[in-house]
Structure formats: C-alpha cells, structure tokens
Amino acid sequence: MTNKFAMSIERFLVLGVFVIIPLLVTPFTSELFEFPKNAWLQISAILIGAFLLWRKRDKKEFWRKSSLWRAVILLFFMSLITSLAVSIDIRTSWFGYYGRFFGGAGSYLALFVVILALEQQLKETDIWLNTVIKGIMLSGAMVSLWAVLEHFGVDQNFWVQDVHSRVFSTLGQPNWLAAFLVTITPLCISCVITKKEKALYTSLSLLFYSALWFTSSLSGLVGLAGAMVVWLAIISRQTLIKNFSWLVILGAGAIIVSCLNPGLMGQRLQRQFRGSITIHAQETDTLPGGDSWEIRKYLWKGTWRLITSQPKIFFLGTGPATFAYSFLPFRPIELNKTSEWDFVYNKAHNEYLNIWAEQGLLGVICLVMAVIVAIWLTLKIPKPKRTMAAGLLAGWLGLQITNTTGFLVVSTAVLFWSYPLLIQTYGKKE
C-alpha cells in the first residue's frame, strides 16, 4: 500500500466524520441517534489511526513536533485518564454510559485520533481546510433542510413527539440541533463575506437560522445572539462596511422567518416579555419560573453537592460518564415534585459542572485553557484577515453558551475539538 493511497483513504474517512455523523440515524437500535453516530466515530477512528500510523511510521518529527492545540488536547486527555484511574466504574468510564455510549475515555480517544489526523492533513494540503469547511456546510445544509421539512410535517407520523413545534432533524433533540446550528451559522456568515458564492452562503445561513428557529430552543437563540456579538466585535469595520448589503439581507431574512412562523418560540418570547411564569410541559429549555428552570436549578444544586462532597471528587471527579451513578446520593428531594420526578439523569445539563463532577477541577482547568487558547489563536490573526477565524470562534463560543444548560453530543463534540485547530491553521496561513 502506497502512502498516497493511504492518505486518500484517510482524508475520505476524516471528511466523513464531519459530513456523515450529523446525518446518521438508525431505526434498529434502542438509541436511534447518538449510538450510531458514536459507532461511526469509533470505527472511523480505528481506520484513520491505522492509515495515519502507516503513513508516519518512518517520520520521527511527527511524534516530536507538537502544536498548541494538540497540547491542549493532550492535557484534557490526561485529565480523562487520571479520572479513569480513580473511577467508581472503570468499564463505564471507558465505554461510556449505556444507551448513547459517548463520553467515556474510549470515545474521546477516538475523537482525538480523528483530530490528530486532521491536523496532519491540514499541514500537508493547503486546500484541505476549505474542503473541511465545505463538508461542514454540506452536512449542516442537509440537517437543516430536513428540519425545515420536519416543521411542515414530512415525518410527523414517525414520532410521538410534536416535531412540528420543536424539530430535531437527525440530531435527536431540539436543543442538540440548536447547539449544532449555533456552532455552524457564524461560520457560514463568514463564508458570505469571504467566498465568491455569496448568494449560496446567504441562502444557507437563512436555512440554518430557519432550522434553529423551528427548534424553539431558547438556549439556542441566546447562544446565536452571543455568537453574533462576538463575531461583530472581532471582524474589521472595513469588512462589515464592504459587505453591509449582504448583512442587511441576512438580518431581514431572519426577521421575516421569525414573523411568518412565530410558532412555539413566538409564544415563549411573548411570555418572557409579559413576565408570565406559565410553561408548556413539553418545553425543555431553561425559563425563569418555569418547571424546566426549577428542574435544572435542583439538578445543579445536587451536582454541586456531589462535587464538594469529597476532596477526591473535587479535584479528580468520579470518572468519565459516571454521573448517573454518582449523582443519585445527592439527588435533591425537590426533583420529586417536578415533571421529571422519575428521570435518571446521566448528565448535569451543564457541560462545565458535568466535567467537574466526572473529571474534577483538573478537567475544568483544561476546558478553561481551551477557551483561552482558542481566543488567543483568533486574536493574533490580523483583523482584516481573520473573517473565517472569527466565524469559527464565534460559533465555538456560542456553543459554550448553549453548554451552560446542555452538554456535548457526538456532532457538537466533533466541532468543539476541531474548530480551534481550524483557527490555528488559518493563523499559520496568515
């Protein structure tokens, strides 16, 4: 097998992680969405790792030379392994909690193998960066198109949920879809500015926004708003002025979509403005005074009690993917008075508290370092040339906002760990 052939297959597999994973749904598994996505990730990682090792078998500089983002990933993985060593259930911490089987050390090892291979590919071929961006946009377009069709009833007979009011497309839950769209929308808007196909990327941006609006996800809208504030703050003024007409079209299009299809989100926003505390039982976002807000408040209260219960847990956690086990002794009795009184929580519904509970303070420090590094990698690029990096960072930070009431799933985890690498690559190009 030649290195050229191995590299071609490896690239195809890495691109497949970005394009195929968000689309995967299987009707023959008990977990329809996350399990097949995680399975594809792990199978791809095994093959990618094999081809990568074959290509780099005689190149010592591959093992010696590192990068800033690779160092961050290594530190985070070391915190995973440290937590794994003291886990209350090592098998769960490696394979992940049953059902979705994502979040264990094994799934993160697979993800980091993919990121390592992507880093090498970006170094080897200049055009590969644009190819990966196009792959992300293609996947987002297909996911969003199905979400819009779902809103108009294309698959309403397949689900017991009211998918017309809150779409979830191929992601599995409205908030998961919203987090995914928040992450890719600012990047698409940056493409409007930098690419020749402005009309195409403008249409895609509005498609992404439409799908996000149809999720009726308040955390998603807040995340997108935060992302756009970041985007506007770090884009050069000359760039904004030059592309003002396209930005006006985007803004007007978003307003039209929202006004023509107010739906459940329109009702929720009206209640917020009126100060109402009424909430539909089916809604799952955090709304002050609503049942969902109370649920999360009690969930976070119990999680903090877990974190502070022992010095070992505070610093090293209970082990990756063990939240469902470790939370039970600290479960607040108030949860029994909510609509989710019979739920088994396997996540803290706050990524940072969840990491703290499972990986300890060491894991949280690694996450904070990741945020600092991603911001630094972007800001060191000259302002007139950082448009694409700004789209990546804005979407990435928007994902951090949605993570305050949610958590990473396979599709968003892939973007979470790859976006700063793409930013780093743009920085080296400049």
PDB file of C-alpha atoms in Angstrom, residues 4-183:
ATOM      1  CA  LYS A   4      -0.584   8.295  -1.427  1.00  0.00           C
ATOM      2  CA  PHE A   5      -3.341   5.681  -1.362  1.00  0.00           C
ATOM      3  CA  ALA A   6      -3.330   5.597   2.452  1.00  0.00           C
ATOM      4  CA  MET A   7      -3.557   9.394   2.576  1.00  0.00           C
ATOM      5  CA  SER A   8      -6.533   9.436   0.180  1.00  0.00           C
ATOM      6  CA  ILE A   9      -8.472   6.902   2.248  1.00  0.00           C
ATOM      7  CA  GLU A  10      -7.564   8.681   5.464  1.00  0.00           C
ATOM      8  CA  ARG A  11      -8.830  12.010   4.111  1.00  0.00           C
ATOM      9  CA  PHE A  12     -12.060  10.428   2.940  1.00  0.00           C
ATOM     10  CA  LEU A  13     -12.635   8.952   6.407  1.00  0.00           C
ATOM     11  CA  VAL A  14     -11.882  12.222   8.211  1.00  0.00           C
ATOM     12  CA  LEU A  15     -14.199  14.167   5.920  1.00  0.00           C
ATOM     13  CA  GLY A  16     -16.841  11.512   6.553  1.00  0.00           C
ATOM     14  CA  VAL A  17     -16.707  12.276  10.272  1.00  0.00           C
ATOM     15  CA  PHE A  18     -17.786  15.864   9.551  1.00  0.00           C
ATOM     16  CA  VAL A  19     -20.308  15.088   6.812  1.00  0.00           C
ATOM     17  CA  ILE A  20     -21.850  11.758   7.785  1.00  0.00           C
ATOM     18  CA  ILE A  21     -22.003  11.766  11.591  1.00  0.00           C
ATOM     19  CA  PRO A  22     -24.649  14.544  11.938  1.00  0.00           C
ATOM     20  CA  LEU A  23     -26.855  12.689   9.441  1.00  0.00           C
ATOM     21  CA  LEU A  24     -26.746   9.196  10.949  1.00  0.00           C
ATOM     22  CA  VAL A  25     -29.974   7.732  12.302  1.00  0.00           C
ATOM     23  CA  THR A  26     -30.731   4.025  12.667  1.00  0.00           C
ATOM     24  CA  PRO A  27     -34.205   2.512  13.172  1.00  0.00           C
ATOM     25  CA  PHE A  28     -32.903  -0.786  14.590  1.00  0.00           C
ATOM     26  CA  THR A  29     -31.152   0.387  17.774  1.00  0.00           C
ATOM     27  CA  SER A  30     -32.779   1.446  21.049  1.00  0.00           C
ATOM     28  CA  GLU A  31     -30.848   4.744  20.874  1.00  0.00           C
ATOM     29  CA  LEU A  32     -31.635   5.990  17.364  1.00  0.00           C
ATOM     30  CA  PHE A  33     -29.326   8.981  17.148  1.00  0.00           C
ATOM     31  CA  GLU A  34     -26.254   9.064  19.395  1.00  0.00           C
ATOM     32  CA  PHE A  35     -25.337   5.372  19.312  1.00  0.00           C
ATOM     33  CA  PRO A  36     -24.874   5.127  15.517  1.00  0.00           C
ATOM     34  CA  LYS A  37     -23.017   8.453  15.474  1.00  0.00           C
ATOM     35  CA  ASN A  38     -20.629   7.264  18.168  1.00  0.00           C
ATOM     36  CA  ALA A  39     -20.194   3.894  16.458  1.00  0.00           C
ATOM     37  CA  TRP A  40     -19.277   5.612  13.184  1.00  0.00           C
ATOM     38  CA  LEU A  41     -16.811   7.842  15.035  1.00  0.00           C
ATOM     39  CA  GLN A  42     -15.063   4.925  16.700  1.00  0.00           C
ATOM     40  CA  ILE A  43     -14.916   2.726  13.606  1.00  0.00           C
ATOM     41  CA  SER A  44     -13.623   5.664  11.571  1.00  0.00           C
ATOM     42  CA  ALA A  45     -11.008   6.423  14.223  1.00  0.00           C
ATOM     43  CA  ILE A  46      -9.660   2.862  14.146  1.00  0.00           C
ATOM     44  CA  LEU A  47      -9.235   3.013  10.370  1.00  0.00           C
ATOM     45  CA  ILE A  48      -7.898   6.569  10.393  1.00  0.00           C
ATOM     46  CA  GLY A  49      -5.397   5.704  13.103  1.00  0.00           C
ATOM     47  CA  ALA A  50      -4.172   2.677  11.160  1.00  0.00           C
ATOM     48  CA  PHE A  51      -3.654   4.667   7.946  1.00  0.00           C
ATOM     49  CA  LEU A  52      -2.029   7.545   9.848  1.00  0.00           C
ATOM     50  CA  LEU A  53       0.438   5.231  11.597  1.00  0.00           C
ATOM     51  CA  TRP A  54       1.263   3.600   8.276  1.00  0.00           C
ATOM     52  CA  ARG A  55       1.993   6.932   6.626  1.00  0.00           C
ATOM     53  CA  LYS A  56       4.038   8.315   9.529  1.00  0.00           C
ATOM     54  CA  ARG A  57       5.851   5.114  10.514  1.00  0.00           C
ATOM     55  CA  ASP A  58       9.283   6.444   9.497  1.00  0.00           C
ATOM     56  CA  LYS A  59       8.785  10.127  10.252  1.00  0.00           C
ATOM     57  CA  LYS A  60      10.129  10.902  13.713  1.00  0.00           C
ATOM     58  CA  GLU A  61       9.226  14.587  13.508  1.00  0.00           C
ATOM     59  CA  PHE A  62       5.539  13.616  13.521  1.00  0.00           C
ATOM     60  CA  TRP A  63       5.905  12.289  17.058  1.00  0.00           C
ATOM     61  CA  ARG A  64       8.204  15.043  18.291  1.00  0.00           C
ATOM     62  CA  LYS A  65       6.703  18.179  16.814  1.00  0.00           C
ATOM     63  CA  SER A  66       3.541  19.372  18.524  1.00  0.00           C
ATOM     64  CA  SER A  67       1.208  22.347  18.273  1.00  0.00           C
ATOM     65  CA  LEU A  68      -0.551  24.489  20.834  1.00  0.00           C
ATOM     66  CA  TRP A  69      -3.959  22.930  20.235  1.00  0.00           C
ATOM     67  CA  ARG A  70      -2.517  19.409  20.266  1.00  0.00           C
ATOM     68  CA  ALA A  71      -1.026  20.238  23.679  1.00  0.00           C
ATOM     69  CA  VAL A  72      -4.467  21.309  24.953  1.00  0.00           C
ATOM     70  CA  ILE A  73      -5.995  18.064  23.703  1.00  0.00           C
ATOM     71  CA  LEU A  74      -3.209  16.055  25.335  1.00  0.00           C
ATOM     72  CA  LEU A  75      -3.757  17.789  28.679  1.00  0.00           C
ATOM     73  CA  PHE A  76      -7.507  17.171  28.520  1.00  0.00           C
ATOM     74  CA  PHE A  77      -6.963  13.521  27.651  1.00  0.00           C
ATOM     75  CA  MET A  78      -4.507  13.196  30.540  1.00  0.00           C
ATOM     76  CA  SER A  79      -7.220  14.519  32.851  1.00  0.00           C
ATOM     77  CA  LEU A  80      -9.566  11.901  31.392  1.00  0.00           C
ATOM     78  CA  ILE A  81      -7.076   9.107  32.063  1.00  0.00           C
ATOM     79  CA  THR A  82      -6.374  10.383  35.581  1.00  0.00           C
ATOM     80  CA  SER A  83     -10.084  10.413  36.322  1.00  0.00           C
ATOM     81  CA  LEU A  84     -10.442   6.991  34.708  1.00  0.00           C
ATOM     82  CA  ALA A  85      -7.813   5.597  37.078  1.00  0.00           C
ATOM     83  CA  VAL A  86      -9.876   6.585  40.136  1.00  0.00           C
ATOM     84  CA  SER A  87     -13.302   5.995  38.572  1.00  0.00           C
ATOM     85  CA  ILE A  88     -16.126   4.452  40.548  1.00  0.00           C
ATOM     86  CA  ASP A  89     -16.832   2.270  37.489  1.00  0.00           C
ATOM     87  CA  ILE A  90     -13.888   1.865  35.125  1.00  0.00           C
ATOM     88  CA  ARG A  91     -15.853  -0.049  32.500  1.00  0.00           C
ATOM     89  CA  THR A  92     -18.458   2.701  32.185  1.00  0.00           C
ATOM     90  CA  SER A  93     -15.725   5.349  32.215  1.00  0.00           C
ATOM     91  CA  TRP A  94     -14.069   3.702  29.232  1.00  0.00           C
ATOM     92  CA  PHE A  95     -17.068   2.651  27.134  1.00  0.00           C
ATOM     93  CA  GLY A  96     -19.491   5.407  28.168  1.00  0.00           C
ATOM     94  CA  TYR A  97     -22.873   5.262  29.877  1.00  0.00           C
ATOM     95  CA  TYR A  98     -25.190   2.704  28.311  1.00  0.00           C
ATOM     96  CA  GLY A  99     -27.501   3.797  25.531  1.00  0.00           C
ATOM     97  CA  ARG A 100     -25.543   6.557  23.851  1.00  0.00           C
ATOM     98  CA  PHE A 101     -22.090   5.203  24.815  1.00  0.00           C
ATOM     99  CA  PHE A 102     -20.492   8.591  24.235  1.00  0.00           C
ATOM    100  CA  GLY A 103     -18.499  10.486  26.825  1.00  0.00           C
ATOM    101  CA  GLY A 104     -16.208   7.724  28.010  1.00  0.00           C
ATOM    102  CA  ALA A 105     -12.443   7.818  27.613  1.00  0.00           C
ATOM    103  CA  GLY A 106     -12.672   5.439  24.648  1.00  0.00           C
ATOM    104  CA  SER A 107     -14.929   7.735  22.637  1.00  0.00           C
ATOM    105  CA  TYR A 108     -12.703  10.729  23.373  1.00  0.00           C
ATOM    106  CA  LEU A 109      -9.629   8.762  22.342  1.00  0.00           C
ATOM    107  CA  ALA A 110     -11.369   8.031  19.028  1.00  0.00           C
ATOM    108  CA  LEU A 111     -12.272  11.698  18.607  1.00  0.00           C
ATOM    109  CA  PHE A 112      -8.730  12.856  19.327  1.00  0.00           C
ATOM    110  CA  VAL A 113      -7.291  10.368  16.811  1.00  0.00           C
ATOM    111  CA  VAL A 114      -9.521  11.998  14.178  1.00  0.00           C
ATOM    112  CA  ILE A 115      -8.376  15.483  15.241  1.00  0.00           C
ATOM    113  CA  LEU A 116      -4.720  14.416  15.130  1.00  0.00           C
ATOM    114  CA  ALA A 117      -5.177  13.048  11.605  1.00  0.00           C
ATOM    115  CA  LEU A 118      -6.978  16.241  10.567  1.00  0.00           C
ATOM    116  CA  GLU A 119      -4.072  18.304  11.872  1.00  0.00           C
ATOM    117  CA  GLN A 120      -1.636  16.361   9.694  1.00  0.00           C
ATOM    118  CA  GLN A 121      -3.864  16.665   6.631  1.00  0.00           C
ATOM    119  CA  LEU A 122      -4.166  20.423   7.091  1.00  0.00           C
ATOM    120  CA  LYS A 123      -0.375  20.676   7.163  1.00  0.00           C
ATOM    121  CA  GLU A 124       0.025  18.587   4.010  1.00  0.00           C
ATOM    122  CA  THR A 125      -2.525  20.230   1.700  1.00  0.00           C
ATOM    123  CA  ASP A 126      -3.499  23.913   1.623  1.00  0.00           C
ATOM    124  CA  ILE A 127      -6.892  23.323   0.016  1.00  0.00           C
ATOM    125  CA  TRP A 128      -7.929  20.758   2.630  1.00  0.00           C
ATOM    126  CA  LEU A 129      -9.037  23.489   5.039  1.00  0.00           C
ATOM    127  CA  ASN A 130     -11.622  24.761   2.543  1.00  0.00           C
ATOM    128  CA  THR A 131     -12.697  21.191   1.824  1.00  0.00           C
ATOM    129  CA  VAL A 132     -13.420  20.559   5.505  1.00  0.00           C
ATOM    130  CA  ILE A 133     -15.361  23.836   5.771  1.00  0.00           C
ATOM    131  CA  LYS A 134     -17.434  22.854   2.736  1.00  0.00           C
ATOM    132  CA  GLY A 135     -18.060  19.450   4.300  1.00  0.00           C
ATOM    133  CA  ILE A 136     -19.380  21.082   7.466  1.00  0.00           C
ATOM    134  CA  MET A 137     -21.632  23.360   5.403  1.00  0.00           C
ATOM    135  CA  LEU A 138     -22.917  20.432   3.322  1.00  0.00           C
ATOM    136  CA  SER A 139     -23.793  18.413   6.390  1.00  0.00           C
ATOM    137  CA  GLY A 140     -25.429  21.431   8.022  1.00  0.00           C
ATOM    138  CA  ALA A 141     -27.472  22.065   4.877  1.00  0.00           C
ATOM    139  CA  MET A 142     -28.855  18.522   4.812  1.00  0.00           C
ATOM    140  CA  VAL A 143     -29.601  18.521   8.539  1.00  0.00           C
ATOM    141  CA  SER A 144     -31.312  21.922   8.306  1.00  0.00           C
ATOM    142  CA  LEU A 145     -33.296  21.057   5.195  1.00  0.00           C
ATOM    143  CA  TRP A 146     -34.745  18.022   6.935  1.00  0.00           C
ATOM    144  CA  ALA A 147     -35.505  20.147  10.000  1.00  0.00           C
ATOM    145  CA  VAL A 148     -37.484  22.626   7.901  1.00  0.00           C
ATOM    146  CA  LEU A 149     -39.352  19.798   6.179  1.00  0.00           C
ATOM    147  CA  GLU A 150     -39.977  18.291   9.609  1.00  0.00           C
ATOM    148  CA  HIS A 151     -41.561  21.540  10.716  1.00  0.00           C
ATOM    149  CA  PHE A 152     -44.018  21.232   7.839  1.00  0.00           C
ATOM    150  CA  GLY A 153     -44.898  17.635   8.707  1.00  0.00           C
ATOM    151  CA  VAL A 154     -42.737  15.417   6.498  1.00  0.00           C
ATOM    152  CA  ASP A 155     -42.211  12.843   9.282  1.00  0.00           C
ATOM    153  CA  GLN A 156     -44.908  13.696  11.820  1.00  0.00           C
ATOM    154  CA  ASN A 157     -46.305  10.155  11.671  1.00  0.00           C
ATOM    155  CA  PHE A 158     -42.961   8.657  12.740  1.00  0.00           C
ATOM    156  CA  TRP A 159     -42.723  10.269  16.176  1.00  0.00           C
ATOM    157  CA  VAL A 160     -44.846  10.556  19.297  1.00  0.00           C
ATOM    158  CA  GLN A 161     -43.272  13.970  19.945  1.00  0.00           C
ATOM    159  CA  ASP A 162     -44.766  17.128  18.492  1.00  0.00           C
ATOM    160  CA  VAL A 163     -41.993  17.530  15.919  1.00  0.00           C
ATOM    161  CA  HIS A 164     -43.922  20.283  14.152  1.00  0.00           C
ATOM    162  CA  SER A 165     -43.487  22.576  17.169  1.00  0.00           C
ATOM    163  CA  ARG A 166     -39.937  21.562  18.073  1.00  0.00           C
ATOM    164  CA  VAL A 167     -37.880  19.995  15.300  1.00  0.00           C
ATOM    165  CA  PHE A 168     -34.801  17.888  15.973  1.00  0.00           C
ATOM    166  CA  SER A 169     -33.948  16.587  12.485  1.00  0.00           C
ATOM    167  CA  THR A 170     -31.215  13.920  12.602  1.00  0.00           C
ATOM    168  CA  LEU A 171     -29.673  15.186  15.864  1.00  0.00           C
ATOM    169  CA  GLY A 172     -32.244  13.645  18.198  1.00  0.00           C
ATOM    170  CA  GLN A 173     -33.325  16.520  20.452  1.00  0.00           C
ATOM    171  CA  PRO A 174     -34.243  20.151  19.687  1.00  0.00           C
ATOM    172  CA  ASN A 175     -31.544  21.577  21.941  1.00  0.00           C
ATOM    173  CA  TRP A 176     -28.881  19.325  20.405  1.00  0.00           C
ATOM    174  CA  LEU A 177     -29.870  20.502  16.944  1.00  0.00           C
ATOM    175  CA  ALA A 178     -29.887  24.111  18.136  1.00  0.00           C
ATOM    176  CA  ALA A 179     -26.374  23.789  19.579  1.00  0.00           C
ATOM    177  CA  PHE A 180     -25.129  22.292  16.309  1.00  0.00           C
ATOM    178  CA  LEU A 181     -26.675  25.120  14.268  1.00  0.00           C
ATOM    179  CA  VAL A 182     -25.342  27.804  16.610  1.00  0.00           C
ATOM    180  CA  THR A 183     -21.858  26.404  16.010  1.00  0.00           C
TER     181      THR A 183
END
